[in-house]
Amino acid sequence: MSNDPAKPISAADAEMEFEIRKDRTFTLAEAIGRMAGAGAMKGASPTAGRRAAEALISDYVRRNLPDPSGVLATVLIRQTIHDELLLHHLDRPLVALAGIVSRILSSHETLCELVRETDAQWGMVMHERPYFDRPGNSPDPADPYTVDSVRAALQRLGASAAQGTP
């Protein structure tokens, strides 16, 4: 079975195709598949491209984000791989990462939410009560993730991702 006009279908192949299709129910999926053509699904899967981008970002963040416990990296990776911006830059995942980091840094509320989520995750991982920044109070000296420390770490990561270098 071929849709390539350069290769005519032999009578035996046409007979076999007819036998295969005669008792099948025609579905919408089959119609879409026929309209897309035989070459539409050739090559790499879009899912494979997304997974490759996710793996590259995950590796990049873990190698380039100063984060001894790894909790901030985990939270940032989770947010990044679910961000729509990644879908627009599957071929350039570091551009997506730099854009996402820039967006986080441009909104104090978004940055604070990232820090809060990281503190909560840290508490679960370490089986300790998390430290949460409280507006108007100085951060706890034992808090590994303050707004200022996360901002500084993200600024370094964003700058290196924007350049595409470690």
PDB file of N, CA and C in Angstrom, residues 49-116:
ATOM      1  N   GLY A  49      10.312  15.270  20.152  1.00  0.00           N
ATOM      2  CA  GLY A  49      10.938  16.588  20.208  1.00  0.00           C
ATOM      3  C   GLY A  49      10.682  17.279  21.533  1.00  0.00           C
ATOM      4  N   ARG A  50       9.472  17.136  22.045  1.00  0.00           N
ATOM      5  CA  ARG A  50       9.151  17.742  23.332  1.00  0.00           C
ATOM      6  C   ARG A  50       9.939  17.077  24.454  1.00  0.00           C
ATOM      7  N   ARG A  51      10.003  15.754  24.407  1.00  0.00           N
ATOM      8  CA  ARG A  51      10.752  15.024  25.447  1.00  0.00           C
ATOM      9  C   ARG A  51      12.235  15.381  25.395  1.00  0.00           C
ATOM     10  N   ALA A  52      12.768  15.543  24.206  1.00  0.00           N
ATOM     11  CA  ALA A  52      14.172  15.926  24.071  1.00  0.00           C
ATOM     12  C   ALA A  52      14.396  17.321  24.653  1.00  0.00           C
ATOM     13  N   ALA A  53      13.469  18.240  24.373  1.00  0.00           N
ATOM     14  CA  ALA A  53      13.583  19.595  24.920  1.00  0.00           C
ATOM     15  C   ALA A  53      13.485  19.575  26.444  1.00  0.00           C
ATOM     16  N   GLU A  54      12.560  18.784  26.974  1.00  0.00           N
ATOM     17  CA  GLU A  54      12.405  18.667  28.419  1.00  0.00           C
ATOM     18  C   GLU A  54      13.672  18.099  29.055  1.00  0.00           C
ATOM     19  N   ALA A  55      14.257  17.092  28.429  1.00  0.00           N
ATOM     20  CA  ALA A  55      15.478  16.482  28.963  1.00  0.00           C
ATOM     21  C   ALA A  55      16.633  17.473  28.942  1.00  0.00           C
ATOM     22  N   LEU A  56      16.754  18.243  27.856  1.00  0.00           N
ATOM     23  CA  LEU A  56      17.820  19.231  27.768  1.00  0.00           C
ATOM     24  C   LEU A  56      17.656  20.302  28.840  1.00  0.00           C
ATOM     25  N   ILE A  57      16.440  20.783  29.015  1.00  0.00           N
ATOM     26  CA  ILE A  57      16.186  21.806  30.037  1.00  0.00           C
ATOM     27  C   ILE A  57      16.471  21.254  31.418  1.00  0.00           C
ATOM     28  N   SER A  58      15.998  20.058  31.692  1.00  0.00           N
ATOM     29  CA  SER A  58      16.219  19.444  33.000  1.00  0.00           C
ATOM     30  C   SER A  58      17.709  19.324  33.298  1.00  0.00           C
ATOM     31  N   ASP A  59      18.467  18.820  32.344  1.00  0.00           N
ATOM     32  CA  ASP A  59      19.909  18.678  32.524  1.00  0.00           C
ATOM     33  C   ASP A  59      20.570  20.042  32.701  1.00  0.00           C
ATOM     34  N   TYR A  60      20.167  20.991  31.873  1.00  0.00           N
ATOM     35  CA  TYR A  60      20.760  22.329  31.930  1.00  0.00           C
ATOM     36  C   TYR A  60      20.511  22.995  33.280  1.00  0.00           C
ATOM     37  N   VAL A  61      19.267  22.921  33.750  1.00  0.00           N
ATOM     38  CA  VAL A  61      18.928  23.545  35.034  1.00  0.00           C
ATOM     39  C   VAL A  61      19.707  22.877  36.166  1.00  0.00           C
ATOM     40  N   ARG A  62      19.743  21.559  36.170  1.00  0.00           N
ATOM     41  CA  ARG A  62      20.444  20.849  37.254  1.00  0.00           C
ATOM     42  C   ARG A  62      21.947  21.154  37.255  1.00  0.00           C
ATOM     43  N   ARG A  63      22.538  21.386  36.082  1.00  0.00           N
ATOM     44  CA  ARG A  63      23.969  21.679  36.023  1.00  0.00           C
ATOM     45  C   ARG A  63      24.290  23.152  36.295  1.00  0.00           C
ATOM     46  N   ASN A  64      23.345  24.059  36.014  1.00  0.00           N
ATOM     47  CA  ASN A  64      23.673  25.490  36.038  1.00  0.00           C
ATOM     48  C   ASN A  64      22.953  26.320  37.092  1.00  0.00           C
ATOM     49  N   LEU A  65      22.042  25.720  37.821  1.00  0.00           N
ATOM     50  CA  LEU A  65      21.333  26.478  38.860  1.00  0.00           C
ATOM     51  C   LEU A  65      21.987  26.185  40.205  1.00  0.00           C
ATOM     52  N   PRO A  66      22.500  27.216  40.871  1.00  0.00           N
ATOM     53  CA  PRO A  66      23.092  26.973  42.192  1.00  0.00           C
ATOM     54  C   PRO A  66      21.984  26.590  43.178  1.00  0.00           C
ATOM     55  N   ASP A  67      21.953  25.309  43.532  1.00  0.00           N
ATOM     56  CA  ASP A  67      20.865  24.793  44.364  1.00  0.00           C
ATOM     57  C   ASP A  67      21.316  23.491  45.037  1.00  0.00           C
ATOM     58  N   PRO A  68      21.950  23.605  46.205  1.00  0.00           N
ATOM     59  CA  PRO A  68      22.509  22.413  46.843  1.00  0.00           C
ATOM     60  C   PRO A  68      21.506  21.283  47.103  1.00  0.00           C
ATOM     61  N   SER A  69      20.287  21.602  47.505  1.00  0.00           N
ATOM     62  CA  SER A  69      19.327  20.535  47.805  1.00  0.00           C
ATOM     63  C   SER A  69      18.600  20.050  46.557  1.00  0.00           C
ATOM     64  N   GLY A  70      18.621  20.824  45.473  1.00  0.00           N
ATOM     65  CA  GLY A  70      17.978  20.428  44.231  1.00  0.00           C
ATOM     66  C   GLY A  70      16.483  20.685  44.175  1.00  0.00           C
ATOM     67  N   VAL A  71      15.913  21.244  45.235  1.00  0.00           N
ATOM     68  CA  VAL A  71      14.466  21.449  45.279  1.00  0.00           C
ATOM     69  C   VAL A  71      14.033  22.577  44.344  1.00  0.00           C
ATOM     70  N   LEU A  72      14.760  23.670  44.331  1.00  0.00           N
ATOM     71  CA  LEU A  72      14.421  24.774  43.426  1.00  0.00           C
ATOM     72  C   LEU A  72      14.503  24.294  41.974  1.00  0.00           C
ATOM     73  N   ALA A  73      15.527  23.526  41.663  1.00  0.00           N
ATOM     74  CA  ALA A  73      15.663  22.997  40.298  1.00  0.00           C
ATOM     75  C   ALA A  73      14.457  22.137  39.937  1.00  0.00           C
ATOM     76  N   THR A  74      14.033  21.285  40.846  1.00  0.00           N
ATOM     77  CA  THR A  74      12.889  20.410  40.588  1.00  0.00           C
ATOM     78  C   THR A  74      11.628  21.219  40.320  1.00  0.00           C
ATOM     79  N   VAL A  75      11.377  22.217  41.135  1.00  0.00           N
ATOM     80  CA  VAL A  75      10.174  23.043  40.977  1.00  0.00           C
ATOM     81  C   VAL A  75      10.251  23.846  39.682  1.00  0.00           C
ATOM     82  N   LEU A  76      11.410  24.415  39.389  1.00  0.00           N
ATOM     83  CA  LEU A  76      11.566  25.205  38.169  1.00  0.00           C
ATOM     84  C   LEU A  76      11.421  24.321  36.927  1.00  0.00           C
ATOM     85  N   ILE A  77      11.998  23.148  36.942  1.00  0.00           N
ATOM     86  CA  ILE A  77      11.877  22.231  35.802  1.00  0.00           C
ATOM     87  C   ILE A  77      10.415  21.854  35.594  1.00  0.00           C
ATOM     88  N   ARG A  78       9.723  21.545  36.676  1.00  0.00           N
ATOM     89  CA  ARG A  78       8.305  21.173  36.564  1.00  0.00           C
ATOM     90  C   ARG A  78       7.499  22.310  35.935  1.00  0.00           C
ATOM     91  N   GLN A  79       7.751  23.525  36.363  1.00  0.00           N
ATOM     92  CA  GLN A  79       7.025  24.661  35.796  1.00  0.00           C
ATOM     93  C   GLN A  79       7.413  24.893  34.340  1.00  0.00           C
ATOM     94  N   THR A  80       8.675  24.736  34.026  1.00  0.00           N
ATOM     95  CA  THR A  80       9.156  25.007  32.680  1.00  0.00           C
ATOM     96  C   THR A  80       8.608  24.016  31.666  1.00  0.00           C
ATOM     97  N   ILE A  81       8.606  22.730  32.006  1.00  0.00           N
ATOM     98  CA  ILE A  81       8.169  21.737  31.022  1.00  0.00           C
ATOM     99  C   ILE A  81       6.657  21.763  30.803  1.00  0.00           C
ATOM    100  N   HIS A  82       5.935  22.433  31.692  1.00  0.00           N
ATOM    101  CA  HIS A  82       4.486  22.580  31.511  1.00  0.00           C
ATOM    102  C   HIS A  82       4.107  23.955  30.972  1.00  0.00           C
ATOM    103  N   ASP A  83       5.095  24.772  30.674  1.00  0.00           N
ATOM    104  CA  ASP A  83       4.839  26.125  30.188  1.00  0.00           C
ATOM    105  C   ASP A  83       4.611  26.112  28.677  1.00  0.00           C
ATOM    106  N   GLU A  84       3.634  26.865  28.222  1.00  0.00           N
ATOM    107  CA  GLU A  84       3.302  26.919  26.802  1.00  0.00           C
ATOM    108  C   GLU A  84       4.444  27.489  25.960  1.00  0.00           C
ATOM    109  N   LEU A  85       5.273  28.317  26.551  1.00  0.00           N
ATOM    110  CA  LEU A  85       6.391  28.900  25.810  1.00  0.00           C
ATOM    111  C   LEU A  85       7.327  27.810  25.279  1.00  0.00           C
ATOM    112  N   LEU A  86       7.459  26.717  26.017  1.00  0.00           N
ATOM    113  CA  LEU A  86       8.312  25.620  25.564  1.00  0.00           C
ATOM    114  C   LEU A  86       7.794  25.048  24.244  1.00  0.00           C
ATOM    115  N   LEU A  87       6.477  24.968  24.085  1.00  0.00           N
ATOM    116  CA  LEU A  87       5.903  24.428  22.855  1.00  0.00           C
ATOM    117  C   LEU A  87       6.289  25.260  21.633  1.00  0.00           C
ATOM    118  N   HIS A  88       6.499  26.547  21.835  1.00  0.00           N
ATOM    119  CA  HIS A  88       6.844  27.431  20.726  1.00  0.00           C
ATOM    120  C   HIS A  88       8.339  27.410  20.407  1.00  0.00           C
ATOM    121  N   HIS A  89       9.126  26.797  21.291  1.00  0.00           N
ATOM    122  CA  HIS A  89      10.582  26.781  21.092  1.00  0.00           C
ATOM    123  C   HIS A  89      11.156  25.381  21.303  1.00  0.00           C
ATOM    124  N   LEU A  90      10.469  24.356  20.816  1.00  0.00           N
ATOM    125  CA  LEU A  90      10.972  22.990  20.987  1.00  0.00           C
ATOM    126  C   LEU A  90      12.338  22.810  20.338  1.00  0.00           C
ATOM    127  N   ASP A  91      12.585  23.550  19.275  1.00  0.00           N
ATOM    128  CA  ASP A  91      13.873  23.437  18.601  1.00  0.00           C
ATOM    129  C   ASP A  91      14.967  24.242  19.301  1.00  0.00           C
ATOM    130  N   ARG A  92      14.572  25.148  20.200  1.00  0.00           N
ATOM    131  CA  ARG A  92      15.534  25.962  20.959  1.00  0.00           C
ATOM    132  C   ARG A  92      15.076  26.044  22.418  1.00  0.00           C
ATOM    133  N   PRO A  93      15.211  24.954  23.163  1.00  0.00           N
ATOM    134  CA  PRO A  93      14.681  24.918  24.528  1.00  0.00           C
ATOM    135  C   PRO A  93      15.329  25.919  25.486  1.00  0.00           C
ATOM    136  N   LEU A  94      16.595  26.274  25.248  1.00  0.00           N
ATOM    137  CA  LEU A  94      17.228  27.245  26.150  1.00  0.00           C
ATOM    138  C   LEU A  94      16.637  28.637  25.963  1.00  0.00           C
ATOM    139  N   VAL A  95      16.145  28.935  24.771  1.00  0.00           N
ATOM    140  CA  VAL A  95      15.448  30.206  24.536  1.00  0.00           C
ATOM    141  C   VAL A  95      14.155  30.215  25.358  1.00  0.00           C
ATOM    142  N   ALA A  96      13.455  29.070  25.351  1.00  0.00           N
ATOM    143  CA  ALA A  96      12.231  28.960  26.152  1.00  0.00           C
ATOM    144  C   ALA A  96      12.556  29.117  27.629  1.00  0.00           C
ATOM    145  N   LEU A  97      13.598  28.441  28.097  1.00  0.00           N
ATOM    146  CA  LEU A  97      13.991  28.538  29.507  1.00  0.00           C
ATOM    147  C   LEU A  97      14.321  29.975  29.877  1.00  0.00           C
ATOM    148  N   ALA A  98      15.100  30.654  29.049  1.00  0.00           N
ATOM    149  CA  ALA A  98      15.454  32.051  29.331  1.00  0.00           C
ATOM    150  C   ALA A  98      14.205  32.929  29.374  1.00  0.00           C
ATOM    151  N   GLY A  99      13.259  32.696  28.483  1.00  0.00           N
ATOM    152  CA  GLY A  99      12.015  33.467  28.480  1.00  0.00           C
ATOM    153  C   GLY A  99      11.169  33.213  29.717  1.00  0.00           C
ATOM    154  N   ILE A 100      11.097  31.965  30.129  1.00  0.00           N
ATOM    155  CA  ILE A 100      10.309  31.617  31.327  1.00  0.00           C
ATOM    156  C   ILE A 100      10.947  32.224  32.567  1.00  0.00           C
ATOM    157  N   VAL A 101      12.265  32.129  32.671  1.00  0.00           N
ATOM    158  CA  VAL A 101      12.968  32.723  33.819  1.00  0.00           C
ATOM    159  C   VAL A 101      12.777  34.233  33.820  1.00  0.00           C
ATOM    160  N   SER A 102      12.866  34.845  32.652  1.00  0.00           N
ATOM    161  CA  SER A 102      12.663  36.293  32.544  1.00  0.00           C
ATOM    162  C   SER A 102      11.261  36.686  33.000  1.00  0.00           C
ATOM    163  N   ARG A 103      10.279  35.904  32.601  1.00  0.00           N
ATOM    164  CA  ARG A 103       8.893  36.183  33.003  1.00  0.00           C
ATOM    165  C   ARG A 103       8.730  36.051  34.519  1.00  0.00           C
ATOM    166  N   ILE A 104       9.354  35.052  35.107  1.00  0.00           N
ATOM    167  CA  ILE A 104       9.274  34.876  36.561  1.00  0.00           C
ATOM    168  C   ILE A 104       9.905  36.077  37.257  1.00  0.00           C
ATOM    169  N   LEU A 105      11.072  36.486  36.771  1.00  0.00           N
ATOM    170  CA  LEU A 105      11.780  37.602  37.400  1.00  0.00           C
ATOM    171  C   LEU A 105      11.085  38.945  37.193  1.00  0.00           C
ATOM    172  N   SER A 106      10.293  39.059  36.142  1.00  0.00           N
ATOM    173  CA  SER A 106       9.641  40.347  35.867  1.00  0.00           C
ATOM    174  C   SER A 106       8.401  40.581  36.724  1.00  0.00           C
ATOM    175  N   SER A 107       7.933  39.556  37.418  1.00  0.00           N
ATOM    176  CA  SER A 107       6.751  39.701  38.275  1.00  0.00           C
ATOM    177  C   SER A 107       7.095  39.277  39.701  1.00  0.00           C
ATOM    178  N   HIS A 108       7.037  40.248  40.605  1.00  0.00           N
ATOM    179  CA  HIS A 108       7.350  39.939  42.007  1.00  0.00           C
ATOM    180  C   HIS A 108       6.399  38.867  42.556  1.00  0.00           C
ATOM    181  N   GLU A 109       5.142  38.933  42.168  1.00  0.00           N
ATOM    182  CA  GLU A 109       4.166  37.953  42.654  1.00  0.00           C
ATOM    183  C   GLU A 109       4.499  36.545  42.145  1.00  0.00           C
ATOM    184  N   THR A 110       4.883  36.451  40.886  1.00  0.00           N
ATOM    185  CA  THR A 110       5.243  35.153  40.314  1.00  0.00           C
ATOM    186  C   THR A 110       6.498  34.600  40.985  1.00  0.00           C
ATOM    187  N   LEU A 111       7.475  35.468  41.222  1.00  0.00           N
ATOM    188  CA  LEU A 111       8.690  35.052  41.918  1.00  0.00           C
ATOM    189  C   LEU A 111       8.365  34.574  43.325  1.00  0.00           C
ATOM    190  N   CYS A 112       7.538  35.328  44.041  1.00  0.00           N
ATOM    191  CA  CYS A 112       7.152  34.934  45.403  1.00  0.00           C
ATOM    192  C   CYS A 112       6.412  33.598  45.409  1.00  0.00           C
ATOM    193  N   GLU A 113       5.578  33.365  44.400  1.00  0.00           N
ATOM    194  CA  GLU A 113       4.855  32.088  44.303  1.00  0.00           C
ATOM    195  C   GLU A 113       5.824  30.940  44.047  1.00  0.00           C
ATOM    196  N   LEU A 114       6.823  31.171  43.207  1.00  0.00           N
ATOM    197  CA  LEU A 114       7.841  30.143  42.972  1.00  0.00           C
ATOM    198  C   LEU A 114       8.596  29.834  44.264  1.00  0.00           C
ATOM    199  N   VAL A 115       8.964  30.870  45.005  1.00  0.00           N
ATOM    200  CA  VAL A 115       9.676  30.678  46.274  1.00  0.00           C
ATOM    201  C   VAL A 115       8.785  29.933  47.266  1.00  0.00           C
ATOM    202  N   ARG A 116       7.526  30.280  47.317  1.00  0.00           N
ATOM    203  CA  ARG A 116       6.587  29.612  48.237  1.00  0.00           C
ATOM    204  C   ARG A 116       6.436  28.130  47.884  1.00  0.00           C
TER     205      ARG A 116
END
